[in-house]
Tab-separated table of C-alpha atoms in Angstrom:
chain	number	residue	atom	x	y	z
A	170	UNK	CA	15.327	-5.936	-34.813
A	171	UNK	CA	11.526	-5.537	-34.955
A	172	UNK	CA	9.323	-5.407	-38.043
A	173	UNK	CA	9.657	-1.666	-37.745
A	174	UNK	CA	13.292	-1.477	-37.698
A	175	UNK	CA	13.676	-0.773	-33.900
A	176	UNK	CA	15.384	-2.984	-31.462
A	177	UNK	CA	13.610	-5.863	-29.747
A	178	UNK	CA	14.192	-4.873	-26.228
A	179	UNK	CA	13.003	-1.591	-24.739
A	180	UNK	CA	16.270	0.666	-24.069
A	181	UNK	CA	14.210	2.789	-21.912
A	182	UNK	CA	14.042	0.187	-19.592
A	183	UNK	CA	17.481	0.458	-19.012
A	184	UNK	CA	18.731	3.799	-20.159
A	185	UNK	CA	16.422	5.997	-18.326
A	186	UNK	CA	16.056	7.399	-14.811
A	187	UNK	CA	12.845	5.025	-14.321
A	188	UNK	CA	15.101	2.096	-15.557
A	189	UNK	CA	17.714	3.276	-13.241
A	190	UNK	CA	15.194	3.256	-10.303
A	191	UNK	CA	14.050	-0.393	-10.860
A	192	UNK	CA	17.731	-1.458	-11.302
A	193	UNK	CA	18.078	-0.099	-7.708
A	194	UNK	CA	15.035	-1.750	-6.715
A	195	UNK	CA	16.246	-5.186	-7.867
A	196	UNK	CA	19.904	-4.550	-6.324
A	197	UNK	CA	18.419	-3.472	-2.971
A	198	UNK	CA	15.701	-6.194	-2.860
A	199	UNK	CA	18.377	-9.101	-4.034
A	200	UNK	CA	21.059	-7.575	-1.197
A	201	UNK	CA	18.282	-7.769	1.653
A	202	UNK	CA	16.893	-11.290	0.927
A	203	UNK	CA	20.570	-12.467	0.620
A	204	UNK	CA	21.752	-10.936	3.928
A	205	UNK	CA	18.683	-12.040	5.846
A	206	UNK	CA	19.131	-15.630	4.647
A	207	UNK	CA	22.679	-15.553	5.011
A	208	UNK	CA	23.359	-14.192	8.661
A	209	UNK	CA	20.781	-11.441	9.741
A	210	UNK	CA	17.996	-13.884	10.154
A	211	UNK	CA	14.328	-13.503	11.038
A	212	UNK	CA	11.918	-15.175	13.458
A	213	UNK	CA	8.115	-14.842	14.759
A	214	UNK	CA	5.340	-13.455	12.935
A	215	UNK	CA	7.333	-10.079	12.406
A	216	UNK	CA	10.136	-11.284	10.799
A	217	UNK	CA	8.098	-13.487	8.622
A	218	UNK	CA	5.771	-10.649	7.574
A	219	UNK	CA	9.299	-8.720	6.665
A	220	UNK	CA	10.733	-11.538	4.584
A	221	UNK	CA	7.271	-12.172	2.929
A	222	UNK	CA	7.061	-8.427	1.891
A	223	UNK	CA	10.768	-8.222	0.665
A	224	UNK	CA	10.276	-11.528	-1.507
A	225	UNK	CA	6.992	-10.148	-2.937
A	226	UNK	CA	8.219	-6.852	-3.841
A	227	UNK	CA	11.315	-8.227	-5.590
A	228	UNK	CA	9.324	-10.808	-7.586
A	229	UNK	CA	6.844	-8.007	-8.491
A	230	UNK	CA	9.856	-5.825	-9.522
A	231	UNK	CA	11.454	-8.866	-11.703
A	232	UNK	CA	8.132	-9.546	-13.612
A	233	UNK	CA	7.723	-5.591	-14.361
A	234	UNK	CA	11.433	-5.315	-15.389
A	235	UNK	CA	11.233	-8.283	-17.646
A	236	UNK	CA	7.911	-7.200	-19.347
A	237	UNK	CA	9.011	-3.900	-19.720
A	238	UNK	CA	12.306	-4.709	-21.262
A	239	UNK	CA	10.822	-6.971	-23.565
A	240	UNK	CA	7.915	-5.033	-24.395
A	241	UNK	CA	5.652	-8.082	-23.630
A	242	UNK	CA	3.216	-5.984	-21.819
A	243	UNK	CA	1.781	-4.865	-25.076
A	244	UNK	CA	0.178	-8.412	-25.302
A	245	UNK	CA	-1.508	-8.261	-21.919
A	246	UNK	CA	-5.191	-6.744	-21.495
A	247	UNK	CA	-4.229	-4.258	-18.975
A	248	UNK	CA	-3.149	-0.686	-18.425
A	249	UNK	CA	0.513	-0.812	-18.122
A	250	UNK	CA	1.437	2.502	-16.982
A	251	UNK	CA	-1.375	2.191	-14.292
A	252	UNK	CA	-0.135	-1.472	-13.092
A	253	UNK	CA	3.429	-0.116	-12.935
A	254	UNK	CA	2.765	2.881	-10.821
A	255	UNK	CA	0.347	0.920	-8.512
A	256	UNK	CA	3.019	-1.752	-8.132
A	257	UNK	CA	5.721	1.009	-7.081
A	258	UNK	CA	3.374	2.623	-4.765
A	259	UNK	CA	2.454	-0.298	-3.185
A	260	UNK	CA	5.873	-1.575	-2.929
A	261	UNK	CA	7.057	1.979	-1.404
A	262	UNK	CA	4.688	1.397	1.703
A	263	UNK	CA	5.689	-2.549	2.243
A	264	UNK	CA	9.305	-1.146	2.189
A	265	UNK	CA	8.595	1.795	4.787
A	266	UNK	CA	6.604	-0.760	6.788
A	267	UNK	CA	9.520	-3.337	6.806
A	268	UNK	CA	12.223	-0.673	7.342
A	269	UNK	CA	10.125	0.046	10.670
A	270	UNK	CA	9.235	-3.407	11.671
A	271	UNK	CA	12.664	-5.074	11.202
A	272	UNK	CA	14.846	-2.836	13.101
A	273	UNK	CA	12.296	-2.432	15.878
A	274	UNK	CA	11.952	-6.024	16.520
A	275	UNK	CA	15.707	-7.438	15.350
A	276	UNK	CA	18.081	-4.592	15.785
A	277	UNK	CA	19.630	-4.132	19.132
A	278	UNK	CA	22.572	-1.513	20.535
A	279	UNK	CA	24.219	-4.689	22.264
A	280	UNK	CA	25.512	-7.664	20.492
A	281	UNK	CA	22.955	-10.457	20.573
A	282	UNK	CA	24.207	-13.993	21.689
A	283	UNK	CA	25.060	-14.865	18.127
A	284	UNK	CA	27.784	-12.098	17.820
A	285	UNK	CA	28.260	-8.483	16.673
A	286	UNK	CA	28.534	-9.918	13.105
A	287	UNK	CA	24.541	-10.745	13.417
A	288	UNK	CA	23.753	-7.038	14.386
A	289	UNK	CA	26.042	-5.538	11.745
A	290	UNK	CA	23.985	-7.582	9.195
A	291	UNK	CA	20.766	-6.763	10.475
A	292	UNK	CA	21.990	-2.778	10.536
A	293	UNK	CA	22.745	-3.361	6.819
A	294	UNK	CA	19.483	-5.218	6.132
A	295	UNK	CA	17.482	-1.981	7.469
A	296	UNK	CA	19.759	0.574	5.502
A	297	UNK	CA	19.293	-1.474	2.135
A	298	UNK	CA	15.539	-1.632	3.079
A	299	UNK	CA	15.342	2.181	3.591
A	300	UNK	CA	17.183	2.612	0.010
A	301	UNK	CA	14.976	0.290	-1.375
A	302	UNK	CA	11.816	2.221	-0.256
A	303	UNK	CA	13.758	5.480	-1.589
A	304	UNK	CA	14.211	3.575	-4.850
A	305	UNK	CA	10.389	2.622	-5.182
A	306	UNK	CA	9.281	6.193	-3.877
A	307	UNK	CA	11.827	7.522	-6.838
A	308	UNK	CA	9.589	5.571	-9.656
A	309	UNK	CA	6.529	6.872	-8.025
A	310	UNK	CA	7.676	10.254	-8.293
A	311	UNK	CA	8.882	9.848	-11.874
A	312	UNK	CA	5.566	8.265	-12.873
A	313	UNK	CA	3.231	10.559	-11.176
A	314	UNK	CA	0.804	13.054	-13.148
A	315	UNK	CA	2.015	16.824	-13.081
A	316	UNK	CA	-0.652	19.368	-12.429
A	317	UNK	CA	-2.292	20.890	-15.408
A	318	UNK	CA	-1.679	17.875	-17.705
A	319	UNK	CA	-4.419	15.735	-19.183
A	320	UNK	CA	-4.533	12.446	-17.127
A	321	UNK	CA	-4.093	9.227	-19.146
A	322	UNK	CA	-2.920	6.786	-15.804
A	323	UNK	CA	-5.462	7.660	-13.108
A	324	UNK	CA	-3.338	5.621	-10.902
A	325	UNK	CA	-0.225	8.353	-11.392
A	326	UNK	CA	-2.283	11.096	-10.194
A	327	UNK	CA	-2.542	12.287	-6.653
A	328	UNK	CA	-6.074	10.600	-6.044
A	329	UNK	CA	-4.989	7.283	-7.696
A	330	UNK	CA	-1.899	7.063	-5.282
A	331	UNK	CA	-4.130	7.773	-2.453
A	332	UNK	CA	-6.268	4.686	-3.265
A	333	UNK	CA	-3.200	2.572	-3.051
A	334	UNK	CA	-2.516	4.187	0.450
A	335	UNK	CA	-6.251	3.842	1.619
A	336	UNK	CA	-6.110	0.175	0.656
A	337	UNK	CA	-2.844	-0.425	2.758
A	338	UNK	CA	-4.471	1.187	5.665
A	339	UNK	CA	-7.369	-0.827	5.537
A	340	UNK	CA	-5.118	-3.800	5.500
A	341	UNK	CA	-3.493	-2.564	8.864
A	342	UNK	CA	-7.492	-2.168	10.554
A	343	UNK	CA	-8.044	-5.481	9.168
A	344	UNK	CA	-5.175	-6.937	11.085
A	345	UNK	CA	-5.789	-5.376	14.326
A	346	UNK	CA	-9.618	-6.305	13.936
A	347	UNK	CA	-8.510	-9.788	13.530
A	348	UNK	CA	-5.728	-9.325	16.477
A	349	UNK	CA	-8.603	-10.050	19.351
A	350	UNK	CA	-10.320	-6.603	19.089
A	351	UNK	CA	-13.726	-8.458	20.322
A	352	UNK	CA	-15.318	-6.414	17.525
A	353	UNK	CA	-18.298	-9.078	17.627
A	354	UNK	CA	-19.723	-7.946	21.219
A	355	UNK	CA	-21.495	-4.947	19.802
A	356	UNK	CA	-23.690	-4.382	16.945
A	357	UNK	CA	-22.218	-0.950	16.413
A	358	UNK	CA	-18.658	-2.126	16.259
A	359	UNK	CA	-19.878	-4.955	13.593
A	360	UNK	CA	-21.277	-1.943	11.558
A	361	UNK	CA	-17.692	-0.220	11.647
A	362	UNK	CA	-16.262	-3.460	10.480
A	363	UNK	CA	-18.590	-3.603	7.500
A	364	UNK	CA	-17.919	0.046	6.592
A	365	UNK	CA	-13.928	-0.922	6.715
A	366	UNK	CA	-14.946	-3.921	4.189
A	367	UNK	CA	-17.258	-1.880	2.029
A	368	UNK	CA	-14.792	0.777	1.574
A	369	UNK	CA	-11.905	-1.489	0.984
A	370	UNK	CA	-14.130	-3.250	-1.701
A	371	UNK	CA	-14.869	0.108	-3.574
A	372	UNK	CA	-11.397	1.121	-3.323
A	373	UNK	CA	-10.039	-2.098	-4.835
A	374	UNK	CA	-13.059	-1.900	-7.554
A	375	UNK	CA	-11.838	1.430	-8.508
A	376	UNK	CA	-7.962	0.080	-8.672
A	377	UNK	CA	-8.888	-2.945	-10.535
A	378	UNK	CA	-10.973	-1.120	-13.096
A	379	UNK	CA	-8.266	1.154	-14.001
A	380	UNK	CA	-5.455	-1.152	-14.083
A	381	UNK	CA	-7.814	-3.113	-16.472
A	382	UNK	CA	-8.268	-0.409	-18.716
A	383	UNK	CA	-12.043	-0.350	-18.131
A	384	UNK	CA	-12.253	3.441	-17.561
A	385	UNK	CA	-15.067	4.125	-19.943
A	386	UNK	CA	-18.465	5.427	-19.098
A	387	UNK	CA	-20.020	3.185	-15.965
A	388	UNK	CA	-23.652	3.014	-16.771
A	389	UNK	CA	-24.542	6.687	-17.236
A	390	UNK	CA	-21.368	8.181	-15.179
A	391	UNK	CA	-18.202	8.849	-16.848
A	392	UNK	CA	-14.974	7.163	-14.768
A	393	UNK	CA	-13.996	10.203	-13.169
A	394	UNK	CA	-17.367	11.304	-11.754
A	395	UNK	CA	-17.933	7.257	-10.823
A	396	UNK	CA	-14.679	7.669	-8.538
A	397	UNK	CA	-15.971	10.963	-6.869
A	398	UNK	CA	-19.262	9.143	-6.177
A	399	UNK	CA	-17.362	6.388	-4.465
A	400	UNK	CA	-15.222	8.798	-2.705
A	401	UNK	CA	-17.947	10.837	-1.247
A	402	UNK	CA	-19.792	7.500	-0.021
A	403	UNK	CA	-16.403	6.271	1.458
A	404	UNK	CA	-16.056	9.583	3.422
A	405	UNK	CA	-19.514	9.509	4.951
A	406	UNK	CA	-19.112	5.809	5.641
A	407	UNK	CA	-15.851	6.517	7.315
A	408	UNK	CA	-16.848	9.164	9.215
A	409	UNK	CA	-19.415	7.111	10.906
A	410	UNK	CA	-17.260	4.676	11.761
A	411	UNK	CA	-14.525	7.059	13.138
A	412	UNK	CA	-17.177	8.055	15.696
A	413	UNK	CA	-18.835	5.192	16.400
A	414	UNK	CA	-16.038	2.801	16.769
A	415	UNK	CA	-14.110	4.738	19.680
A	416	UNK	CA	-17.532	5.210	21.590
A	417	UNK	CA	-18.258	1.597	21.728
A	418	UNK	CA	-14.790	0.669	22.454
A	419	UNK	CA	-13.373	3.093	24.906
A	420	UNK	CA	-16.475	4.811	26.523
A	421	UNK	CA	-16.842	3.612	30.212
A	422	UNK	CA	-20.250	2.142	29.617
A	423	UNK	CA	-19.132	-0.067	26.851
A	424	UNK	CA	-15.536	-0.427	27.627
A	425	UNK	CA	-12.489	1.101	29.171
A	426	UNK	CA	-10.638	4.386	28.104
A	427	UNK	CA	-7.585	3.473	29.915
A	428	UNK	CA	-5.371	0.283	28.803
A	429	UNK	CA	-5.938	-2.540	31.602
A	430	UNK	CA	-2.778	-2.992	33.595
A	431	UNK	CA	-3.188	-6.761	33.550
A	432	UNK	CA	-3.526	-6.757	29.587
A	433	UNK	CA	-0.671	-8.774	28.115
A	434	UNK	CA	1.619	-7.140	26.037
A	435	UNK	CA	1.063	-7.869	22.285
A	436	UNK	CA	-2.193	-9.802	22.907
A	437	UNK	CA	-4.411	-7.087	24.434
A	438	UNK	CA	-7.789	-6.326	22.911
A	439	UNK	CA	-7.408	-2.688	24.034
A	440	UNK	CA	-4.197	-2.145	21.584
A	441	UNK	CA	-6.115	-3.508	18.801
A	442	UNK	CA	-9.030	-1.384	19.365
A	443	UNK	CA	-6.811	1.770	19.885
A	444	UNK	CA	-4.837	0.852	16.486
A	445	UNK	CA	-8.205	0.421	14.759
A	446	UNK	CA	-9.485	3.986	16.176
A	447	UNK	CA	-6.292	5.712	14.976
A	448	UNK	CA	-6.221	4.505	11.397
A	449	UNK	CA	-9.898	4.882	11.136
A	450	UNK	CA	-8.953	8.751	11.486
A	451	UNK	CA	-5.873	8.297	9.192
A	452	UNK	CA	-8.051	6.662	6.384
A	453	UNK	CA	-10.839	9.313	6.895
A	454	UNK	CA	-8.205	12.099	6.095
A	455	UNK	CA	-6.776	10.208	3.267
A	456	UNK	CA	-10.489	9.883	1.932
A	457	UNK	CA	-11.079	13.729	2.362
A	458	UNK	CA	-7.746	14.596	0.544
A	459	UNK	CA	-8.944	12.014	-1.976
A	460	UNK	CA	-12.323	13.708	-2.634
A	461	UNK	CA	-10.647	17.043	-2.847
A	462	UNK	CA	-7.890	16.305	-5.531
A	463	UNK	CA	-10.590	14.132	-7.332
A	464	UNK	CA	-12.371	17.459	-8.508
A	465	UNK	CA	-9.525	18.506	-10.311
A	466	UNK	CA	-9.021	15.451	-12.554
A	467	UNK	CA	-10.072	15.351	-16.183
A	468	UNK	CA	-9.563	11.584	-17.152
A	469	UNK	CA	-8.704	10.622	-20.704
A	470	UNK	CA	-9.649	6.862	-21.276
A	471	UNK	CA	-6.751	4.827	-22.792
A	472	UNK	CA	-6.774	0.958	-22.878
A	473	UNK	CA	-3.265	0.063	-22.853
A	474	UNK	CA	-1.602	3.480	-21.882
A	475	UNK	CA	1.939	4.211	-22.290
A	476	UNK	CA	2.932	7.594	-20.916
């Protein structure tokens, strides 16, 4: 028992819907990693990515669960509620991605050379990965701020969750840019990459400030107004990039509007350019939605919030 007469361990970490969701996350993560290493297997960059994502999310959940169960989070100079919902949202996106990538590259209807046992294990890995995504999504749903209530944890709002998605989409854009997109051929496409990097940095700044509990006034601006100013700037920048990138990549004067027939599968610059263009529009839409939702937020600052 602690000095106040309560139990040392946080019973809410186990005996609550949130605790049940985290236990499911741990169970699914452990099952996925065990089956992949035992028989399902992985190879190539796609397999390495999936395995790294599962291991990272599992380790992150172990740390979050341990700190919550022992109440050691109170010793950290962070906003615990903002940190946990951010981790859950990020893990949801990672699990959704792996649940698509792994079966796409490793699951076949016919049995591979190693036999049907390997195929069955890979199907089981996919199912557990989907269940893991559901478990992480359930945590996000349980922690999400409800309409009309005073907001203590900004990351639990729709606007805060959109920040996580925006950062994730930006990482997809960066991956496509680095995968032979030939962006350095034109000053305009270099400008677009600078826009993507600048917006990602602003988004990361807001998330880090929130998780670290630095949500008091920024200079002369309240934090919620600072977020709106940053989001409006990001909307304008992404609008310009969403127009400029397709023009300088797919217009006949600068590039090719159609995919070259001689372009190798998986290593085609045109494919990378298309991915960047599509996700530029996706992120532009996310920033517009963020700007709309951020108008409704009335933020209550708290250094170590525990909703």
